[in-house]
Short mmCIF file of N, CA and C in Angstrom, two decimals:
data_model
loop_
_atom_site.label_atom_id
_atom_site.label_comp_id
_atom_site.label_asym_id
_atom_site.label_seq_id
_atom_site.Cartn_x
_atom_site.Cartn_y
_atom_site.Cartn_z
N MET U 1378 225.79 118.47 65.07
CA MET U 1378 225.32 117.23 64.50
C MET U 1378 226.08 116.97 63.20
N SER U 1379 226.61 115.79 63.08
CA SER U 1379 227.35 115.40 61.89
C SER U 1379 226.39 114.88 60.83
N VAL U 1380 226.57 115.33 59.61
CA VAL U 1380 225.70 114.92 58.51
C VAL U 1380 226.48 113.98 57.61
N GLU U 1381 225.90 112.81 57.36
CA GLU U 1381 226.58 111.82 56.55
C GLU U 1381 226.52 112.20 55.06
N PRO U 1382 227.66 112.13 54.39
CA PRO U 1382 227.66 112.44 52.95
C PRO U 1382 226.90 111.37 52.18
N PHE U 1383 226.33 111.78 51.04
CA PHE U 1383 225.62 110.80 50.23
C PHE U 1383 225.80 111.09 48.75
N SER U 1384 225.61 110.02 47.98
CA SER U 1384 225.67 110.09 46.52
C SER U 1384 224.27 109.96 45.96
N VAL U 1385 224.06 110.49 44.77
CA VAL U 1385 222.82 110.26 44.03
C VAL U 1385 223.19 109.50 42.78
N LEU U 1386 222.51 108.39 42.56
CA LEU U 1386 222.73 107.53 41.39
C LEU U 1386 221.63 107.82 40.38
N LEU U 1387 222.02 108.33 39.22
CA LEU U 1387 221.08 108.81 38.20
C LEU U 1387 221.37 108.13 36.86
N PRO U 1388 220.61 107.07 36.51
CA PRO U 1388 220.81 106.43 35.22
C PRO U 1388 220.05 107.17 34.11
N VAL U 1389 220.63 107.19 32.92
CA VAL U 1389 219.96 107.73 31.73
C VAL U 1389 220.14 106.74 30.58
N TYR U 1390 219.18 106.73 29.67
CA TYR U 1390 219.27 105.87 28.49
C TYR U 1390 218.60 106.58 27.31
N ALA U 1391 218.63 105.95 26.16
CA ALA U 1391 218.15 106.58 24.92
C ALA U 1391 216.71 107.07 25.01
N GLY U 1392 215.90 106.47 25.85
CA GLY U 1392 214.49 106.85 25.95
C GLY U 1392 214.23 108.08 26.81
N ASP U 1393 215.24 108.60 27.47
CA ASP U 1393 215.05 109.78 28.32
C ASP U 1393 215.08 111.06 27.51
N ARG U 1394 214.25 112.01 27.93
CA ARG U 1394 214.20 113.31 27.27
C ARG U 1394 215.21 114.26 27.91
N PRO U 1395 215.94 115.02 27.09
CA PRO U 1395 216.93 115.96 27.62
C PRO U 1395 216.35 116.97 28.61
N ASP U 1396 215.17 117.50 28.34
CA ASP U 1396 214.58 118.48 29.25
C ASP U 1396 214.24 117.85 30.60
N HIS U 1397 213.79 116.61 30.59
CA HIS U 1397 213.50 115.91 31.85
C HIS U 1397 214.79 115.63 32.61
N PHE U 1398 215.83 115.24 31.90
CA PHE U 1398 217.13 115.01 32.54
C PHE U 1398 217.65 116.29 33.21
N ARG U 1399 217.60 117.40 32.49
CA ARG U 1399 218.08 118.67 33.06
C ARG U 1399 217.28 119.04 34.30
N ARG U 1400 215.98 118.85 34.24
CA ARG U 1400 215.10 119.16 35.38
C ARG U 1400 215.41 118.26 36.57
N ALA U 1401 215.62 116.98 36.32
CA ALA U 1401 215.94 116.04 37.39
C ALA U 1401 217.26 116.41 38.06
N LEU U 1402 218.25 116.77 37.28
CA LEU U 1402 219.55 117.13 37.83
C LEU U 1402 219.45 118.41 38.67
N ARG U 1403 218.73 119.40 38.18
CA ARG U 1403 218.51 120.62 38.98
C ARG U 1403 217.79 120.29 40.29
N SER U 1404 216.78 119.44 40.17
CA SER U 1404 215.97 119.09 41.33
C SER U 1404 216.80 118.48 42.45
N VAL U 1405 217.75 117.66 42.09
CA VAL U 1405 218.54 116.95 43.10
C VAL U 1405 219.77 117.73 43.56
N THR U 1406 220.11 118.80 42.89
CA THR U 1406 221.31 119.57 43.28
C THR U 1406 220.93 120.96 43.77
N THR U 1407 220.63 121.86 42.88
CA THR U 1407 220.43 123.27 43.26
C THR U 1407 219.11 123.54 43.96
N GLU U 1408 218.13 122.66 43.83
CA GLU U 1408 216.82 122.92 44.42
C GLU U 1408 216.60 122.18 45.74
N GLN U 1409 217.64 121.66 46.33
CA GLN U 1409 217.55 120.95 47.59
C GLN U 1409 218.18 121.75 48.71
N GLN U 1410 217.64 121.62 49.90
CA GLN U 1410 218.28 122.25 51.06
C GLN U 1410 219.59 121.54 51.38
N ARG U 1411 219.63 120.25 51.13
CA ARG U 1411 220.84 119.48 51.35
C ARG U 1411 221.18 118.72 50.07
N ALA U 1412 222.14 119.23 49.35
CA ALA U 1412 222.56 118.62 48.09
C ALA U 1412 223.47 117.42 48.37
N PRO U 1413 223.53 116.49 47.44
CA PRO U 1413 224.44 115.36 47.60
C PRO U 1413 225.88 115.82 47.46
N ASP U 1414 226.80 114.96 47.90
CA ASP U 1414 228.22 115.24 47.72
C ASP U 1414 228.66 114.94 46.29
N GLU U 1415 227.92 114.04 45.65
CA GLU U 1415 228.22 113.70 44.26
C GLU U 1415 226.98 113.15 43.58
N VAL U 1416 226.96 113.28 42.27
CA VAL U 1416 225.96 112.64 41.42
C VAL U 1416 226.72 111.69 40.52
N VAL U 1417 226.30 110.43 40.53
CA VAL U 1417 226.88 109.44 39.63
C VAL U 1417 225.87 109.23 38.51
N LEU U 1418 226.23 109.71 37.34
CA LEU U 1418 225.37 109.67 36.16
C LEU U 1418 225.80 108.48 35.31
N VAL U 1419 224.92 107.51 35.15
CA VAL U 1419 225.23 106.31 34.38
C VAL U 1419 224.50 106.40 33.05
N GLN U 1420 225.25 106.48 31.98
CA GLN U 1420 224.70 106.53 30.62
C GLN U 1420 224.66 105.09 30.11
N ASP U 1421 223.46 104.54 30.02
CA ASP U 1421 223.27 103.16 29.63
C ASP U 1421 223.12 103.05 28.11
N GLY U 1422 224.25 102.97 27.43
CA GLY U 1422 224.27 102.84 25.98
C GLY U 1422 224.21 104.18 25.26
N PRO U 1423 224.16 104.12 23.94
CA PRO U 1423 224.10 105.36 23.15
C PRO U 1423 222.82 106.15 23.44
N VAL U 1424 222.93 107.46 23.36
CA VAL U 1424 221.78 108.34 23.57
C VAL U 1424 221.68 109.31 22.39
N SER U 1425 220.59 110.03 22.32
CA SER U 1425 220.41 111.01 21.24
C SER U 1425 221.46 112.10 21.32
N VAL U 1426 221.63 112.80 20.22
CA VAL U 1426 222.56 113.92 20.19
C VAL U 1426 222.16 114.97 21.22
N GLU U 1427 220.86 115.21 21.35
CA GLU U 1427 220.37 116.22 22.28
C GLU U 1427 220.65 115.82 23.73
N LEU U 1428 220.42 114.54 24.06
CA LEU U 1428 220.67 114.09 25.43
C LEU U 1428 222.18 114.07 25.70
N ALA U 1429 222.97 113.68 24.72
CA ALA U 1429 224.43 113.70 24.88
C ALA U 1429 224.92 115.12 25.15
N ALA U 1430 224.33 116.09 24.47
CA ALA U 1430 224.71 117.49 24.69
C ALA U 1430 224.32 117.94 26.10
N ALA U 1431 223.15 117.52 26.56
CA ALA U 1431 222.72 117.88 27.92
C ALA U 1431 223.64 117.24 28.96
N ILE U 1432 224.07 116.02 28.72
CA ILE U 1432 225.01 115.35 29.63
C ILE U 1432 226.34 116.08 29.64
N GLU U 1433 226.82 116.43 28.47
CA GLU U 1433 228.11 117.14 28.38
C GLU U 1433 228.04 118.48 29.09
N HIS U 1434 226.94 119.19 28.94
CA HIS U 1434 226.76 120.47 29.62
C HIS U 1434 226.77 120.24 31.13
N ALA U 1435 226.07 119.22 31.59
CA ALA U 1435 226.01 118.92 33.02
C ALA U 1435 227.39 118.59 33.58
N ARG U 1436 228.20 117.92 32.80
CA ARG U 1436 229.55 117.56 33.26
C ARG U 1436 230.38 118.80 33.57
N GLY U 1437 230.15 119.87 32.84
CA GLY U 1437 230.91 121.10 33.06
C GLY U 1437 230.23 122.09 33.98
N ASP U 1438 228.96 121.87 34.28
CA ASP U 1438 228.18 122.89 34.99
C ASP U 1438 227.56 122.41 36.29
N CYS U 1439 227.70 121.15 36.64
CA CYS U 1439 227.05 120.62 37.83
C CYS U 1439 227.67 121.23 39.09
N PRO U 1440 226.84 121.71 40.01
CA PRO U 1440 227.37 122.37 41.21
C PRO U 1440 227.98 121.42 42.24
N VAL U 1441 227.82 120.12 42.04
CA VAL U 1441 228.45 119.12 42.90
C VAL U 1441 229.29 118.21 42.03
N ARG U 1442 230.13 117.41 42.65
CA ARG U 1442 230.96 116.46 41.89
C ARG U 1442 230.05 115.57 41.05
N LEU U 1443 230.35 115.47 39.76
CA LEU U 1443 229.57 114.62 38.86
C LEU U 1443 230.52 113.58 38.26
N VAL U 1444 230.16 112.31 38.44
CA VAL U 1444 230.90 111.20 37.87
C VAL U 1444 230.06 110.65 36.73
N HIS U 1445 230.63 110.63 35.53
CA HIS U 1445 229.91 110.13 34.35
C HIS U 1445 230.42 108.74 34.02
N VAL U 1446 229.56 107.74 34.19
CA VAL U 1446 229.87 106.36 33.83
C VAL U 1446 229.15 106.09 32.51
N SER U 1447 229.92 105.85 31.46
CA SER U 1447 229.34 105.62 30.14
C SER U 1447 229.50 104.15 29.76
N ILE U 1448 228.37 103.50 29.51
CA ILE U 1448 228.37 102.10 29.11
C ILE U 1448 228.11 102.06 27.61
N GLY U 1449 228.98 101.40 26.85
CA GLY U 1449 228.92 101.43 25.39
C GLY U 1449 227.65 100.88 24.78
N THR U 1450 227.09 99.84 25.38
CA THR U 1450 225.84 99.26 24.86
C THR U 1450 224.82 99.24 25.99
N ASN U 1451 223.56 99.30 25.62
CA ASN U 1451 222.49 99.29 26.61
C ASN U 1451 222.45 97.93 27.30
N ILE U 1452 222.66 97.93 28.61
CA ILE U 1452 222.64 96.68 29.37
C ILE U 1452 221.42 96.57 30.26
N GLY U 1453 220.58 97.56 30.25
CA GLY U 1453 219.36 97.53 31.05
C GLY U 1453 219.57 98.20 32.40
N LEU U 1454 218.45 98.52 33.03
CA LEU U 1454 218.48 99.30 34.26
C LEU U 1454 219.26 98.61 35.38
N SER U 1455 219.01 97.34 35.61
CA SER U 1455 219.69 96.69 36.74
C SER U 1455 221.20 96.66 36.55
N GLY U 1456 221.65 96.39 35.33
CA GLY U 1456 223.09 96.39 35.05
C GLY U 1456 223.68 97.78 35.18
N ALA U 1457 222.96 98.78 34.69
CA ALA U 1457 223.44 100.16 34.78
C ALA U 1457 223.54 100.60 36.24
N LEU U 1458 222.56 100.23 37.05
CA LEU U 1458 222.60 100.58 38.46
C LEU U 1458 223.76 99.90 39.17
N THR U 1459 224.03 98.67 38.82
CA THR U 1459 225.17 97.95 39.40
C THR U 1459 226.48 98.66 39.07
N GLU U 1460 226.63 99.06 37.80
CA GLU U 1460 227.84 99.80 37.38
C GLU U 1460 227.94 101.13 38.13
N GLY U 1461 226.84 101.83 38.24
CA GLY U 1461 226.84 103.12 38.90
C GLY U 1461 227.11 103.00 40.40
N LEU U 1462 226.54 102.00 41.03
CA LEU U 1462 226.76 101.81 42.46
C LEU U 1462 228.23 101.58 42.76
N ALA U 1463 228.91 100.87 41.87
CA ALA U 1463 230.35 100.63 42.06
C ALA U 1463 231.15 101.93 41.97
N ALA U 1464 230.62 102.92 41.27
CA ALA U 1464 231.33 104.20 41.11
C ALA U 1464 231.02 105.20 42.23
N CYS U 1465 230.03 104.91 43.06
CA CYS U 1465 229.68 105.82 44.16
C CYS U 1465 230.74 105.74 45.25
N ARG U 1466 231.14 106.90 45.76
CA ARG U 1466 232.18 106.91 46.79
C ARG U 1466 231.61 106.93 48.20
N ASN U 1467 230.32 107.14 48.34
CA ASN U 1467 229.70 107.20 49.66
C ASN U 1467 228.92 105.92 49.97
N ASP U 1468 228.77 105.64 51.28
CA ASP U 1468 228.02 104.47 51.70
C ASP U 1468 226.52 104.67 51.52
N VAL U 1469 226.06 105.90 51.64
CA VAL U 1469 224.65 106.21 51.47
C VAL U 1469 224.42 106.66 50.03
N VAL U 1470 223.48 105.99 49.35
CA VAL U 1470 223.21 106.28 47.94
C VAL U 1470 221.70 106.44 47.75
N ALA U 1471 221.30 107.56 47.18
CA ALA U 1471 219.91 107.79 46.81
C ALA U 1471 219.78 107.55 45.31
N ARG U 1472 218.70 106.95 44.91
CA ARG U 1472 218.48 106.64 43.50
C ARG U 1472 217.48 107.63 42.92
N MET U 1473 217.77 108.13 41.74
CA MET U 1473 216.94 109.15 41.08
C MET U 1473 216.70 108.74 39.65
N ASP U 1474 215.51 109.01 39.14
CA ASP U 1474 215.22 108.79 37.73
C ASP U 1474 215.46 110.07 36.96
N ALA U 1475 215.73 109.93 35.67
CA ALA U 1475 215.99 111.10 34.82
C ALA U 1475 214.71 111.59 34.15
N ASP U 1476 213.58 111.21 34.66
CA ASP U 1476 212.32 111.67 34.07
C ASP U 1476 211.41 112.17 35.11
#
């Protein structure tokens, strides 16, 4: 049986907590029987130093391909999702919250 590859679209913004973000990323990658082929992480505007550090750590430590889309100013969830969807390489995309 052929399994279709999929992406996970994960937006983050200044209101997200670093510990929740780390937990969400683990949940969708290492704690799944079937991990995605990639995670597209959309940073919607500036974030706290702590969340930026968690994102940077994830970029170097994610067990699947991680694409980091950084938007300079907060454009809101719908705009961030649109930007992230354009960066997904798979036709199937699952959406995940960072909390």
